[in-house]
PDB file of C-alpha atoms in Angstrom:
ATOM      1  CA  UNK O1331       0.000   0.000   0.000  1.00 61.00           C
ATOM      2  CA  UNK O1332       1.311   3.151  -0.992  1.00 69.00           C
ATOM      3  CA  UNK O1333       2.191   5.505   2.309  1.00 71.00           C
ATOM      4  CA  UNK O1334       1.814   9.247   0.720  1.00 69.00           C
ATOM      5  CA  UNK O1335      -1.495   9.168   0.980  1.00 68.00           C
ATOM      6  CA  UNK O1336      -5.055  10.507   3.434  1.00 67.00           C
ATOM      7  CA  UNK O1337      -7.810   9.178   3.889  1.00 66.00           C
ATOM      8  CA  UNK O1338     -10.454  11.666   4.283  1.00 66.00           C
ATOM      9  CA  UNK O1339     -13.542  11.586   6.572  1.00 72.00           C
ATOM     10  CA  UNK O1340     -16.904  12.065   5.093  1.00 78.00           C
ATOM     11  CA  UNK O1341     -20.475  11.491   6.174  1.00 78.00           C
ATOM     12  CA  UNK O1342     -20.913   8.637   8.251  1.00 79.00           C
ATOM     13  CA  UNK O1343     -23.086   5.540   7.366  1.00 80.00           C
ATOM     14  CA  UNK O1344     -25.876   6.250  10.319  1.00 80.00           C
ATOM     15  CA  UNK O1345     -25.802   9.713   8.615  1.00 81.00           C
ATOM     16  CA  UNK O1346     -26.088   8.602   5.118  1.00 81.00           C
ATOM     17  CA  UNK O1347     -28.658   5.788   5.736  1.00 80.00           C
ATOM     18  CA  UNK O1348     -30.774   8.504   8.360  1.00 81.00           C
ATOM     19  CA  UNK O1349     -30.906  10.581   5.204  1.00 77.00           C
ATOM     20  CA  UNK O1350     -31.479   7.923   2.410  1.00 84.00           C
ATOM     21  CA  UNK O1351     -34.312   6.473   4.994  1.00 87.00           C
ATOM     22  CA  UNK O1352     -32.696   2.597   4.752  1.00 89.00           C
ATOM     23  CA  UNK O1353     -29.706   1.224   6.094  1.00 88.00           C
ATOM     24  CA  UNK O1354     -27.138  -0.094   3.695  1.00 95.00           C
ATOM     25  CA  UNK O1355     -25.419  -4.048   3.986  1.00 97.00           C
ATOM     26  CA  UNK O1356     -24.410  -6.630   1.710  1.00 98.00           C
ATOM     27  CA  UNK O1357     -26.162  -9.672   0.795  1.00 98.00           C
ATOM     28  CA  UNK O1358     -23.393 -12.386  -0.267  1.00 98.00           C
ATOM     29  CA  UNK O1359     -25.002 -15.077  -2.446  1.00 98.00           C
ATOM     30  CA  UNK O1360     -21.954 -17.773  -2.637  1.00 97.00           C
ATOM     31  CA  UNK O1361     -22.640 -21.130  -4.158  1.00 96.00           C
ATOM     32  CA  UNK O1362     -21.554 -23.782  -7.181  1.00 95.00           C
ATOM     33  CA  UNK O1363     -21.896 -22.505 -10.719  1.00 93.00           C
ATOM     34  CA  UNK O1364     -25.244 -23.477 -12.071  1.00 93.00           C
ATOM     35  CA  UNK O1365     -26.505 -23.427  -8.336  1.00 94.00           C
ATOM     36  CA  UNK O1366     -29.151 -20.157  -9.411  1.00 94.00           C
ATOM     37  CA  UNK O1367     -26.833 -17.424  -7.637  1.00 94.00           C
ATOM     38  CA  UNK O1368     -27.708 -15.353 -10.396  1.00 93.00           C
ATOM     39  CA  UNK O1369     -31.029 -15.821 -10.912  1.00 95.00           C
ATOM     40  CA  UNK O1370     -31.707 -15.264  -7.460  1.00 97.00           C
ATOM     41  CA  UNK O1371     -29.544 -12.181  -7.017  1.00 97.00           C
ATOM     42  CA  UNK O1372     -31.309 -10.463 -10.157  1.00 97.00           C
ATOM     43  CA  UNK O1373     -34.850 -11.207  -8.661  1.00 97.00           C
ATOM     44  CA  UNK O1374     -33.738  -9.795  -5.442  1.00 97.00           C
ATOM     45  CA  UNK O1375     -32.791  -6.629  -7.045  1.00 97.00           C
ATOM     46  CA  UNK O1376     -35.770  -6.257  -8.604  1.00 97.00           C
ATOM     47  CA  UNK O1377     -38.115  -6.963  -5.327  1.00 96.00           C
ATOM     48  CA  UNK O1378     -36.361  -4.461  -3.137  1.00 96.00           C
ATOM     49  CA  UNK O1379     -36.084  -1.916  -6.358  1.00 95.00           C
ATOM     50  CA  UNK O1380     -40.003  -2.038  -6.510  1.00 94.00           C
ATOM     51  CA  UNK O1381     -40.129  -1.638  -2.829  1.00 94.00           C
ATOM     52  CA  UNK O1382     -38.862   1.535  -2.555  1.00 91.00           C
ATOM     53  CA  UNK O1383     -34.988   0.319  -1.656  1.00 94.00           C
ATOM     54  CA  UNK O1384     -32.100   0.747  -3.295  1.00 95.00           C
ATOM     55  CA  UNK O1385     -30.317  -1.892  -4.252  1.00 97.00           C
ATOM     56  CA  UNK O1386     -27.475  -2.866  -6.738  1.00 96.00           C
ATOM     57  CA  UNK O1387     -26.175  -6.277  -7.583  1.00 96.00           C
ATOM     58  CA  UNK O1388     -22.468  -7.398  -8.379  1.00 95.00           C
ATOM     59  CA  UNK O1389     -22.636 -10.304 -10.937  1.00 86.00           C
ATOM     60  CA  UNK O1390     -19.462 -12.415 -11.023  1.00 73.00           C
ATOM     61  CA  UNK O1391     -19.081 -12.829 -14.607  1.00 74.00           C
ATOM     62  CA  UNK O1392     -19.951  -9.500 -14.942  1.00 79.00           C
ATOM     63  CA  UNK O1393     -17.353  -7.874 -12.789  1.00 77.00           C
ATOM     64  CA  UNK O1394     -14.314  -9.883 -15.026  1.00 80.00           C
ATOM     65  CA  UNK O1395     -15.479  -8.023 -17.397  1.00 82.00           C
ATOM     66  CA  UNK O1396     -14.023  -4.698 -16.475  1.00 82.00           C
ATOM     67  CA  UNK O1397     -12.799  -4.358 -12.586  1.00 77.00           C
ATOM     68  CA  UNK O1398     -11.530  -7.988 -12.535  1.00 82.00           C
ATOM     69  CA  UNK O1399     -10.506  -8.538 -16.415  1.00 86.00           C
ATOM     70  CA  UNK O1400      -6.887  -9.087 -15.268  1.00 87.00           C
ATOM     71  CA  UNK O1401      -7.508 -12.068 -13.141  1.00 86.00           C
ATOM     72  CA  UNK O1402      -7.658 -15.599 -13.835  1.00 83.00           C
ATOM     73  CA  UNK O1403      -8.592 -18.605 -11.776  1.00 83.00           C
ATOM     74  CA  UNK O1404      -6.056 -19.411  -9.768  1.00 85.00           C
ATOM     75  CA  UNK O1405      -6.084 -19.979  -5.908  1.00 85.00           C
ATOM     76  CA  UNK O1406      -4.413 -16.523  -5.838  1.00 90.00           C
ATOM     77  CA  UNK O1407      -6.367 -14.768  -8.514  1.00 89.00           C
ATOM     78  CA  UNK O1408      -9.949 -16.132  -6.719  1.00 86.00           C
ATOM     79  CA  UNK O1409      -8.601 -14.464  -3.535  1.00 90.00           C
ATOM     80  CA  UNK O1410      -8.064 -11.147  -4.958  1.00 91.00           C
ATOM     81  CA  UNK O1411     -11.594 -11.353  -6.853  1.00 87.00           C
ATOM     82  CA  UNK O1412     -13.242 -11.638  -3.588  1.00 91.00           C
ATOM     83  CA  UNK O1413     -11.257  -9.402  -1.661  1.00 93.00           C
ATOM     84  CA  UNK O1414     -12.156  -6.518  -4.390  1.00 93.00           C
ATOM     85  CA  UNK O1415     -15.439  -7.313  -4.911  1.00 94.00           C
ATOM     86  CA  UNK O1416     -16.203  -7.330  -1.368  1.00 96.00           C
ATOM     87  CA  UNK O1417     -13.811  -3.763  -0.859  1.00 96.00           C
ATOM     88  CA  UNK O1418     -16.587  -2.478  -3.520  1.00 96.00           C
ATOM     89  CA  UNK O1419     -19.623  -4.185  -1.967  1.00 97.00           C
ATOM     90  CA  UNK O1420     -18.928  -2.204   1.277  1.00 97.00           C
ATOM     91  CA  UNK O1421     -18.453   1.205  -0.787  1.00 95.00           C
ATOM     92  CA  UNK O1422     -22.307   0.426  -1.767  1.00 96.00           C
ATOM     93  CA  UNK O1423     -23.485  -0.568   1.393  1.00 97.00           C
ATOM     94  CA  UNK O1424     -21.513   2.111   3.592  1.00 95.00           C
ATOM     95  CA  UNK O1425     -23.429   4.528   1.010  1.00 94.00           C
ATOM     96  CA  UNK O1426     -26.895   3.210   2.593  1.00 95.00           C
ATOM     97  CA  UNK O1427     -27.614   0.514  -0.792  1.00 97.00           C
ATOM     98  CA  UNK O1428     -27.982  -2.960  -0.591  1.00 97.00           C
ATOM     99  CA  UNK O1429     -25.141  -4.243  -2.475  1.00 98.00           C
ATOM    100  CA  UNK O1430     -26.175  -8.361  -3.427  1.00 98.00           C
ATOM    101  CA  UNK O1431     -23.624 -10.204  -4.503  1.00 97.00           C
ATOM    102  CA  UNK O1432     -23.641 -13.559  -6.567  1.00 95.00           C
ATOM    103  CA  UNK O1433     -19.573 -14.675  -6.763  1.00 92.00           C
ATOM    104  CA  UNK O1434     -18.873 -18.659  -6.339  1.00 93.00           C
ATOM    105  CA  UNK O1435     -16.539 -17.299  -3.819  1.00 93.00           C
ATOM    106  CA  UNK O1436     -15.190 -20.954  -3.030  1.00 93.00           C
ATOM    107  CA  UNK O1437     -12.755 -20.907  -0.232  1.00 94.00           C
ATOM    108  CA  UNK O1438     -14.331 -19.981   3.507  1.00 96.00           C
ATOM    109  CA  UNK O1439     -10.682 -17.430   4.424  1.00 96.00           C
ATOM    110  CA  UNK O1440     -11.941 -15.233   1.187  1.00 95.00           C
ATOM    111  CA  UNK O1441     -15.881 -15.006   2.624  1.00 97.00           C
ATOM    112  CA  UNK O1442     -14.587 -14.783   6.185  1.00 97.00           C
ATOM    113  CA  UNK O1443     -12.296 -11.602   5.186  1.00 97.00           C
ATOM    114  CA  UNK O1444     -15.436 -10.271   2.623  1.00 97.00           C
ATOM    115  CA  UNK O1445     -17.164 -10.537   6.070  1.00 98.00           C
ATOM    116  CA  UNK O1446     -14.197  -8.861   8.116  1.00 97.00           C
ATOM    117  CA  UNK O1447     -13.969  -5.969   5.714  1.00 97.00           C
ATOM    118  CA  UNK O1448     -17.690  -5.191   6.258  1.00 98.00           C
ATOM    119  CA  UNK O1449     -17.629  -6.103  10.136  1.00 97.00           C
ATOM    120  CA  UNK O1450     -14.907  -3.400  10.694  1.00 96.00           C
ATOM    121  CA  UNK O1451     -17.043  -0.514   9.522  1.00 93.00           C
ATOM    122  CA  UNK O1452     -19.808  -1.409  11.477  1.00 94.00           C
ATOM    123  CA  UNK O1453     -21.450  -2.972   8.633  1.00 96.00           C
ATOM    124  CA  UNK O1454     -24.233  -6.047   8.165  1.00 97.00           C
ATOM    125  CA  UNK O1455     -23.332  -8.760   6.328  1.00 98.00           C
ATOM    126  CA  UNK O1456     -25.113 -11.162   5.245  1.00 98.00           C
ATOM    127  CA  UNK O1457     -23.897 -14.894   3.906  1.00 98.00           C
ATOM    128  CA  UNK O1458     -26.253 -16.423   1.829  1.00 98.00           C
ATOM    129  CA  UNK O1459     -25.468 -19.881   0.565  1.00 98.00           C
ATOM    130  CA  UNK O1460     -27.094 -21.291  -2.445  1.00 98.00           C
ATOM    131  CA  UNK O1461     -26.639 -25.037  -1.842  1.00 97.00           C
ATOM    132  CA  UNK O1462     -27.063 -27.376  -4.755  1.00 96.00           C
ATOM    133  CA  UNK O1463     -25.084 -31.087  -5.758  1.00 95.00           C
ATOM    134  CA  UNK O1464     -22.718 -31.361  -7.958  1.00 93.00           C
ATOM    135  CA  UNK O1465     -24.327 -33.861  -9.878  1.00 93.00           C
ATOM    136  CA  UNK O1466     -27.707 -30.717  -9.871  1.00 94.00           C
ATOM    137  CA  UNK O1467     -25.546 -28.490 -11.092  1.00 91.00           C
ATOM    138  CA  UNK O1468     -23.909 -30.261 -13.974  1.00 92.00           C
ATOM    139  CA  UNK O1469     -27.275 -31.168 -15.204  1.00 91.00           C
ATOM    140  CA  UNK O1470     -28.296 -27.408 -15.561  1.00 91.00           C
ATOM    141  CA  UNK O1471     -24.953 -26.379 -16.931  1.00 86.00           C
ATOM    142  CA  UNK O1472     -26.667 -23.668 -18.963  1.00 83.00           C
ATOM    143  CA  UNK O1473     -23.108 -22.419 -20.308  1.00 86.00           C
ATOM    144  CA  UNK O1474     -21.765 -26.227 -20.667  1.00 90.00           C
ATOM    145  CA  UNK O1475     -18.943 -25.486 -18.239  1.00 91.00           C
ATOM    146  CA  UNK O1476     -19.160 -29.072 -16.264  1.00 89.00           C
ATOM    147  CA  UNK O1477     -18.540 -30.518 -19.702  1.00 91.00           C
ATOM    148  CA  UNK O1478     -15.805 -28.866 -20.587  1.00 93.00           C
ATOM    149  CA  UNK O1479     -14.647 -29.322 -17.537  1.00 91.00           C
ATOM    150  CA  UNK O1480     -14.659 -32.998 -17.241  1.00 92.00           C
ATOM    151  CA  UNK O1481     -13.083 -32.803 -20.898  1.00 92.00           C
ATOM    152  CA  UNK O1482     -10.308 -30.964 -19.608  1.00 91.00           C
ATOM    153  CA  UNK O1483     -11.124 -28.038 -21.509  1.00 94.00           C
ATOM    154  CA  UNK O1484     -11.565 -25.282 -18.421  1.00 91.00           C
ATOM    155  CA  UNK O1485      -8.910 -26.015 -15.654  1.00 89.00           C
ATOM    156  CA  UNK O1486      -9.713 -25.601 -11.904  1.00 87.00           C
ATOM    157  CA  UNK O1487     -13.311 -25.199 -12.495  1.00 91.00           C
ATOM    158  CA  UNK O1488     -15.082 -25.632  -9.436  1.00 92.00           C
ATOM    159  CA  UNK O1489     -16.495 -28.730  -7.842  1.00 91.00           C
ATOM    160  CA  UNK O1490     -14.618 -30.210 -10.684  1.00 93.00           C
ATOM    161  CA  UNK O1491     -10.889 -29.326 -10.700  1.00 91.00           C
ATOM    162  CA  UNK O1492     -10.759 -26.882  -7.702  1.00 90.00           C
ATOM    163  CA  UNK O1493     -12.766 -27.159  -4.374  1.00 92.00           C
ATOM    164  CA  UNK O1494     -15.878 -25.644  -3.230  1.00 95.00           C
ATOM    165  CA  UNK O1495     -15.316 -25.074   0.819  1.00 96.00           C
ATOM    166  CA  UNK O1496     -19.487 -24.809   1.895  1.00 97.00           C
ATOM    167  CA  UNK O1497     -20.297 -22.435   4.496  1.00 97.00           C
ATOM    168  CA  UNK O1498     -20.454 -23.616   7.909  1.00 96.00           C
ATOM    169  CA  UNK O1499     -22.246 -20.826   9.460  1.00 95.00           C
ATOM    170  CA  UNK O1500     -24.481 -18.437   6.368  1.00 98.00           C
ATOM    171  CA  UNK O1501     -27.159 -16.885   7.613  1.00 98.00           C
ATOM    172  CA  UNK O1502     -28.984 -18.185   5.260  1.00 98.00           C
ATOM    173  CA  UNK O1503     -29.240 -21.442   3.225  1.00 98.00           C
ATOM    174  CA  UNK O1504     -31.456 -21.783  -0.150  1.00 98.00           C
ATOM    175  CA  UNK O1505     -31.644 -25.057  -1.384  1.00 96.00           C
ATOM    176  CA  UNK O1506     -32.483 -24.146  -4.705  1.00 93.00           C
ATOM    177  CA  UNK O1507     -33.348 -27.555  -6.275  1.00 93.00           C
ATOM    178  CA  UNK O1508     -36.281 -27.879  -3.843  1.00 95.00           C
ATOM    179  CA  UNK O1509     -37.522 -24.033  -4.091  1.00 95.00           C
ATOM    180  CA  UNK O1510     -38.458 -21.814  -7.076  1.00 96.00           C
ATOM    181  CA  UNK O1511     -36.743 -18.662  -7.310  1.00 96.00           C
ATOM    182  CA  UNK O1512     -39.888 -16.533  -5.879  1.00 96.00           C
ATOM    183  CA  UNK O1513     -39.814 -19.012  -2.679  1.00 97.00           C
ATOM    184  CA  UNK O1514     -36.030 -17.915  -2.145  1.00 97.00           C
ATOM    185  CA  UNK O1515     -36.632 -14.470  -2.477  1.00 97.00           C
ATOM    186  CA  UNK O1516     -39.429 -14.752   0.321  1.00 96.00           C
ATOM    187  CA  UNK O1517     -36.448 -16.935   2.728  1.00 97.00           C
ATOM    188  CA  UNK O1518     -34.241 -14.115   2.364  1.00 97.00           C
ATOM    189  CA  UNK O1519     -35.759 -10.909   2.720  1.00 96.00           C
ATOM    190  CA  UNK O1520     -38.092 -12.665   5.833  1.00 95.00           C
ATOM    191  CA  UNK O1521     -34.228 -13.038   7.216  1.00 96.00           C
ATOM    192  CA  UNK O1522     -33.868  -9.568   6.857  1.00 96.00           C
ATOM    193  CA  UNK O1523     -37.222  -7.753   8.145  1.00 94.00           C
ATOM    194  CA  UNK O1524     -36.777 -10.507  11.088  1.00 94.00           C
ATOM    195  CA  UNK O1525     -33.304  -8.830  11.888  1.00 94.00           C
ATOM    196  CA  UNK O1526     -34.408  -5.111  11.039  1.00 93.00           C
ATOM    197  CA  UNK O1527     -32.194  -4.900   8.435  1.00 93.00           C
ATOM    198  CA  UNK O1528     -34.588  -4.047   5.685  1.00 91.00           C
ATOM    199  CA  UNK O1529     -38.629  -2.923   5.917  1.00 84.00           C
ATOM    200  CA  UNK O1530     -40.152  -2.638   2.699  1.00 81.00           C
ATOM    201  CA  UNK O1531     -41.641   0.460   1.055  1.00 62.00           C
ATOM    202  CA  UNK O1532     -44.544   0.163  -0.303  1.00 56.00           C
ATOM    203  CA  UNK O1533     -44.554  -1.714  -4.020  1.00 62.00           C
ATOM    204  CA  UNK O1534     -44.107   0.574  -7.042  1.00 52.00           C
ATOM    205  CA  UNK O1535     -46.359  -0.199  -9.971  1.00 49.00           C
ATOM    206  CA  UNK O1536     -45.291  -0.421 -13.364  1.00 48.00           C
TER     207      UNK O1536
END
């Protein structure tokens, strides 16, 4: 880290979130690929957008498309995904939004420090884990990436190649081969109106 620099002070996130009338956190969707992260992070969006909250979601593909284009797949490469996806998801949710998340996110050190980075600031974090089988997964594999995979095509892939630590502790756990997407959408934001993290606005039409 470069020592010539300041970091300067500005509103403070009770102040921002008092004036934006919602608090700000991050929802962490974590989960195989194929396992309806995705899916389930877009629909989330949507639901708290039409309630009145703001909201933003971080895709993982997405995000190698411009912050992360210069990293691979390696152990080392993963790690630094996470760590500055989750440096940006707390830039959302210190600025009172609810920043969602849908990374694989594979080893439990890189979600634990996604956590730390939000717990330091006084931020809520929130783990979701989208639990699916292998063997689920690989028959969705919308993009065909278990195949290539088990051709030898993609290198440490996932539950293929390269390990998928599961969570030992999320806050919440969707298993999304036994729930549609509406059903997990319910599961999480009942988590977070049980915890006071979120109240929904009324629904905007249209």
């Amino acid at each position: 880290m470069a020592t010539n620099i300041t970091w300067h002070p500005s509103l403070s996130h009770p102040e921002r979130a008092a004036l934006r009338h919602q608090p700000g956190l991050t929802i962490w969707l974590t989960g195989l690929s194929a396992s309806g992260k995705s899916t389930i992070a877009t629909a989330l969006e949507q639901h708290l957008l039409r309630h009145s909250l703001a909201a933003y979601r971080l895709d993982g593909d997405n995000i190698r498309f411009g912050l992360n284009r210069d990293l691979g797949f390696s152990p080392t490469d993963r790690t630094e995904n996470i760590r500055r996806i989750a440096e940006v998801a707390k830039l959302f949710a210190d600025s009172a939004t609810i920043a969602i998340t849908s990374f694989i996110s594979p080893y439990r050190a890189d979600r634990a420090l996604a956590r730390e980075i939000h717990r330091k600031d006084g931020l809520a974090f929130v783990e979701c884990w989208v639990d699916v089988s292998v063997e689920e997964a690989e028959k969705r594999d919308p993009k065909g990436l278990y195949k290539k995979a088990r051709e030898g095509v993609i290198k440490e892939f996932t539950g293929v190649s390269a390990p998928y630590e599961e969570p030992e502790a999320a806050e919440v756990v969707i298993r999304s081969a036994e729930c549609s997407v509406e059903e997990a959408i319910v599961q999480i934001v009942r988590y977070l109106e049980e915890r006071g993290l979120v109240k929904l606005g009324e629904k905007v039409v249209g």
